[in-house]
Amino acid sequence: EFETDRDVSRGFIAEACRVYEGTYLALNSLPHGLTFTPPGDRTHYRGRFMNDSDFQQIASQKMPTIRGQRVVGLYLGSEQELLVPYSSLGAKSLGSRLTLRKSSDTTTLIHEIVHQVMHDWLAFSPVWFGEGFAEYMSAVPYQNGRFEFKNAEKGLKESLAENFRVPPDRAIPMIHPADMLQMDNQAWQGRMEEYLSALLLVYYFMHLDQAESPGASLAGYLHLLHRGMG
């Protein structure tokens, strides 16, 4: 279900649907054997697209402000809805309406959709996993509703360079994995270095920890979380 605060084109809704359905299908298709469904008694996920000023007002009330960082998307677990400003999507005016194209930047939307689809797991998983997995999915090359997991390494490198501004010839300033694994929600500050480190940790468990069985570590971890939900 989508809600907008101004007129948008059919192309806007079509592209938003394509990103939503593609992300949902990708998450359900990963080799973990779990099925994700809308939280509670809902039959659909809910997304709200809005102008920058309204979004920033809500974000400032819901999240602490970090100097030098701008919040570009938000998943409100209490309301079970996703909020994204038009600017984060690269929406363009088409006459009196806004539209999206297949070339629009959808990384923010994908990140927040991952949080929304995995709503039931958020309360049971540490923040490094929740944020790292959302960063990982938004870094996987995406085109026209499809996630190219076979090109995940290429996507990681592009994300490091473009989103985290890490030059290819520089060492990556990663928080030590032992410290990341012990970091709880109270310790997490939402700094760029934390998101970067969480991304690298999830990428390691997805592709490098058991190279012969990609994702096996996280699949086992998700099953343990699922068993503990009762």
PDB file of N, CA, C and O in Angstrom, residues 39-73:
ATOM      1  N   PRO A  39       3.820  -7.829   8.986  1.00  0.00           N
ATOM      2  CA  PRO A  39       3.715  -8.017  10.433  1.00  0.00           C
ATOM      3  C   PRO A  39       2.274  -7.982  10.935  1.00  0.00           C
ATOM      4  O   PRO A  39       1.401  -7.356  10.328  1.00  0.00           O
ATOM      5  N   GLY A  40       2.050  -8.671  12.063  1.00  0.00           N
ATOM      6  CA  GLY A  40       0.739  -8.664  12.699  1.00  0.00           C
ATOM      7  C   GLY A  40      -0.330  -9.264  11.807  1.00  0.00           C
ATOM      8  O   GLY A  40      -0.129 -10.284  11.150  1.00  0.00           O
ATOM      9  N   ASP A  41      -1.492  -8.594  11.780  1.00  0.00           N
ATOM     10  CA  ASP A  41      -2.603  -9.088  10.964  1.00  0.00           C
ATOM     11  C   ASP A  41      -2.708  -8.353   9.637  1.00  0.00           C
ATOM     12  O   ASP A  41      -3.718  -8.445   8.944  1.00  0.00           O
ATOM     13  N   ARG A  42      -1.658  -7.637   9.254  1.00  0.00           N
ATOM     14  CA  ARG A  42      -1.671  -6.914   7.983  1.00  0.00           C
ATOM     15  C   ARG A  42      -1.545  -7.882   6.808  1.00  0.00           C
ATOM     16  O   ARG A  42      -0.912  -8.923   6.911  1.00  0.00           O
ATOM     17  N   THR A  43      -2.148  -7.494   5.701  1.00  0.00           N
ATOM     18  CA  THR A  43      -2.036  -8.284   4.476  1.00  0.00           C
ATOM     19  C   THR A  43      -1.076  -7.640   3.483  1.00  0.00           C
ATOM     20  O   THR A  43      -0.690  -8.269   2.499  1.00  0.00           O
ATOM     21  N   HIS A  44      -0.713  -6.374   3.708  1.00  0.00           N
ATOM     22  CA  HIS A  44       0.192  -5.657   2.825  1.00  0.00           C
ATOM     23  C   HIS A  44       1.199  -4.858   3.649  1.00  0.00           C
ATOM     24  O   HIS A  44       0.953  -4.516   4.808  1.00  0.00           O
ATOM     25  N   TYR A  45       2.350  -4.570   3.025  1.00  0.00           N
ATOM     26  CA  TYR A  45       3.297  -3.628   3.616  1.00  0.00           C
ATOM     27  C   TYR A  45       2.858  -2.217   3.232  1.00  0.00           C
ATOM     28  O   TYR A  45       2.220  -2.014   2.201  1.00  0.00           O
ATOM     29  N   ARG A  46       3.222  -1.246   4.067  1.00  0.00           N
ATOM     30  CA  ARG A  46       2.761   0.120   3.855  1.00  0.00           C
ATOM     31  C   ARG A  46       3.949   1.055   3.664  1.00  0.00           C
ATOM     32  O   ARG A  46       4.890   1.056   4.462  1.00  0.00           O
ATOM     33  N   GLY A  47       3.919   1.856   2.605  1.00  0.00           N
ATOM     34  CA  GLY A  47       4.972   2.820   2.327  1.00  0.00           C
ATOM     35  C   GLY A  47       4.413   4.209   2.134  1.00  0.00           C
ATOM     36  O   GLY A  47       3.367   4.381   1.491  1.00  0.00           O
ATOM     37  N   ARG A  48       5.087   5.213   2.691  1.00  0.00           N
ATOM     38  CA  ARG A  48       4.680   6.609   2.520  1.00  0.00           C
ATOM     39  C   ARG A  48       5.823   7.389   1.878  1.00  0.00           C
ATOM     40  O   ARG A  48       6.958   7.345   2.347  1.00  0.00           O
ATOM     41  N   PHE A  49       5.512   8.101   0.810  1.00  0.00           N
ATOM     42  CA  PHE A  49       6.482   8.959   0.139  1.00  0.00           C
ATOM     43  C   PHE A  49       6.053  10.405   0.371  1.00  0.00           C
ATOM     44  O   PHE A  49       4.865  10.727   0.247  1.00  0.00           O
ATOM     45  N   MET A  50       7.023  11.268   0.695  1.00  0.00           N
ATOM     46  CA  MET A  50       6.665  12.630   1.097  1.00  0.00           C
ATOM     47  C   MET A  50       7.760  13.621   0.747  1.00  0.00           C
ATOM     48  O   MET A  50       8.870  13.234   0.358  1.00  0.00           O
ATOM     49  N   ASN A  51       7.441  14.911   0.891  1.00  0.00           N
ATOM     50  CA  ASN A  51       8.429  15.940   0.607  1.00  0.00           C
ATOM     51  C   ASN A  51       9.483  15.988   1.716  1.00  0.00           C
ATOM     52  O   ASN A  51       9.273  15.464   2.816  1.00  0.00           O
ATOM     53  N   ASP A  52      10.592  16.628   1.417  1.00  0.00           N
ATOM     54  CA  ASP A  52      11.741  16.623   2.318  1.00  0.00           C
ATOM     55  C   ASP A  52      11.448  17.256   3.666  1.00  0.00           C
ATOM     56  O   ASP A  52      11.853  16.733   4.712  1.00  0.00           O
ATOM     57  N   SER A  53      10.753  18.391   3.674  1.00  0.00           N
ATOM     58  CA  SER A  53      10.531  19.104   4.935  1.00  0.00           C
ATOM     59  C   SER A  53       9.682  18.289   5.898  1.00  0.00           C
ATOM     60  O   SER A  53       9.984  18.208   7.100  1.00  0.00           O
ATOM     61  N   ASP A  54       8.627  17.657   5.395  1.00  0.00           N
ATOM     62  CA  ASP A  54       7.790  16.822   6.267  1.00  0.00           C
ATOM     63  C   ASP A  54       8.572  15.611   6.762  1.00  0.00           C
ATOM     64  O   ASP A  54       8.453  15.208   7.926  1.00  0.00           O
ATOM     65  N   PHE A  55       9.369  15.024   5.873  1.00  0.00           N
ATOM     66  CA  PHE A  55      10.150  13.859   6.276  1.00  0.00           C
ATOM     67  C   PHE A  55      11.165  14.229   7.360  1.00  0.00           C
ATOM     68  O   PHE A  55      11.294  13.524   8.372  1.00  0.00           O
ATOM     69  N   GLN A  56      11.899  15.318   7.159  1.00  0.00           N
ATOM     70  CA  GLN A  56      12.914  15.714   8.129  1.00  0.00           C
ATOM     71  C   GLN A  56      12.296  16.051   9.476  1.00  0.00           C
ATOM     72  O   GLN A  56      12.892  15.791  10.526  1.00  0.00           O
ATOM     73  N   GLN A  57      11.091  16.595   9.471  1.00  0.00           N
ATOM     74  CA  GLN A  57      10.409  16.895  10.730  1.00  0.00           C
ATOM     75  C   GLN A  57      10.091  15.614  11.496  1.00  0.00           C
ATOM     76  O   GLN A  57      10.304  15.527  12.709  1.00  0.00           O
ATOM     77  N   ILE A  58       9.595  14.608  10.785  1.00  0.00           N
ATOM     78  CA  ILE A  58       9.298  13.324  11.435  1.00  0.00           C
ATOM     79  C   ILE A  58      10.586  12.643  11.880  1.00  0.00           C
ATOM     80  O   ILE A  58      10.672  12.123  12.992  1.00  0.00           O
ATOM     81  N   ALA A  59      11.605  12.660  11.016  1.00  0.00           N
ATOM     82  CA  ALA A  59      12.872  11.999  11.327  1.00  0.00           C
ATOM     83  C   ALA A  59      13.530  12.615  12.553  1.00  0.00           C
ATOM     84  O   ALA A  59      14.103  11.902  13.390  1.00  0.00           O
ATOM     85  N   SER A  60      13.459  13.935  12.692  1.00  0.00           N
ATOM     86  CA  SER A  60      14.081  14.602  13.841  1.00  0.00           C
ATOM     87  C   SER A  60      13.388  14.233  15.148  1.00  0.00           C
ATOM     88  O   SER A  60      14.004  14.249  16.215  1.00  0.00           O
ATOM     89  N   GLN A  61      12.109  13.878  15.057  1.00  0.00           N
ATOM     90  CA  GLN A  61      11.370  13.467  16.250  1.00  0.00           C
ATOM     91  C   GLN A  61      11.638  12.002  16.621  1.00  0.00           C
ATOM     92  O   GLN A  61      11.575  11.633  17.792  1.00  0.00           O
ATOM     93  N   LYS A  62      11.943  11.194  15.603  1.00  0.00           N
ATOM     94  CA  LYS A  62      12.073   9.753  15.808  1.00  0.00           C
ATOM     95  C   LYS A  62      13.511   9.294  16.006  1.00  0.00           C
ATOM     96  O   LYS A  62      13.742   8.237  16.593  1.00  0.00           O
ATOM     97  N   MET A  63      14.484  10.081  15.501  1.00  0.00           N
ATOM     98  CA  MET A  63      15.872   9.645  15.526  1.00  0.00           C
ATOM     99  C   MET A  63      16.776  10.755  16.027  1.00  0.00           C
ATOM    100  O   MET A  63      16.512  11.929  15.790  1.00  0.00           O
ATOM    101  N   PRO A  64      17.872  10.405  16.733  1.00  0.00           N
ATOM    102  CA  PRO A  64      18.850  11.413  17.130  1.00  0.00           C
ATOM    103  C   PRO A  64      19.589  11.959  15.913  1.00  0.00           C
ATOM    104  O   PRO A  64      19.831  11.225  14.948  1.00  0.00           O
ATOM    105  N   THR A  65      19.903  13.235  15.944  1.00  0.00           N
ATOM    106  CA  THR A  65      20.609  13.864  14.842  1.00  0.00           C
ATOM    107  C   THR A  65      22.109  13.676  14.998  1.00  0.00           C
ATOM    108  O   THR A  65      22.656  13.847  16.079  1.00  0.00           O
ATOM    109  N   ILE A  66      22.778  13.291  13.913  1.00  0.00           N
ATOM    110  CA  ILE A  66      24.221  13.105  13.912  1.00  0.00           C
ATOM    111  C   ILE A  66      24.829  14.162  13.003  1.00  0.00           C
ATOM    112  O   ILE A  66      24.440  14.298  11.851  1.00  0.00           O
ATOM    113  N   ARG A  67      25.754  14.926  13.548  1.00  0.00           N
ATOM    114  CA  ARG A  67      26.365  15.994  12.772  1.00  0.00           C
ATOM    115  C   ARG A  67      27.019  15.429  11.502  1.00  0.00           C
ATOM    116  O   ARG A  67      27.762  14.450  11.554  1.00  0.00           O
ATOM    117  N   GLY A  68      26.733  16.059  10.398  1.00  0.00           N
ATOM    118  CA  GLY A  68      27.341  15.657   9.132  1.00  0.00           C
ATOM    119  C   GLY A  68      26.627  14.524   8.424  1.00  0.00           C
ATOM    120  O   GLY A  68      27.014  14.145   7.317  1.00  0.00           O
ATOM    121  N   GLN A  69      25.581  13.974   9.028  1.00  0.00           N
ATOM    122  CA  GLN A  69      24.835  12.893   8.399  1.00  0.00           C
ATOM    123  C   GLN A  69      23.375  13.287   8.242  1.00  0.00           C
ATOM    124  O   GLN A  69      22.779  13.905   9.119  1.00  0.00           O
ATOM    125  N   ARG A  70      22.793  12.912   7.110  1.00  0.00           N
ATOM    126  CA  ARG A  70      21.395  13.230   6.817  1.00  0.00           C
ATOM    127  C   ARG A  70      20.604  11.936   6.717  1.00  0.00           C
ATOM    128  O   ARG A  70      20.995  11.007   6.013  1.00  0.00           O
ATOM    129  N   VAL A  71      19.494  11.868   7.439  1.00  0.00           N
ATOM    130  CA  VAL A  71      18.627  10.701   7.364  1.00  0.00           C
ATOM    131  C   VAL A  71      17.884  10.744   6.042  1.00  0.00           C
ATOM    132  O   VAL A  71      17.258  11.748   5.691  1.00  0.00           O
ATOM    133  N   VAL A  72      17.967   9.662   5.261  1.00  0.00           N
ATOM    134  CA  VAL A  72      17.374   9.656   3.923  1.00  0.00           C
ATOM    135  C   VAL A  72      16.234   8.654   3.784  1.00  0.00           C
ATOM    136  O   VAL A  72      15.632   8.528   2.724  1.00  0.00           O
ATOM    137  N   GLY A  73      15.933   7.927   4.843  1.00  0.00           N
ATOM    138  CA  GLY A  73      14.838   6.969   4.824  1.00  0.00           C
ATOM    139  C   GLY A  73      14.593   6.475   6.237  1.00  0.00           C
ATOM    140  O   GLY A  73      15.479   6.557   7.091  1.00  0.00           O
TER     141      GLY A  73
END
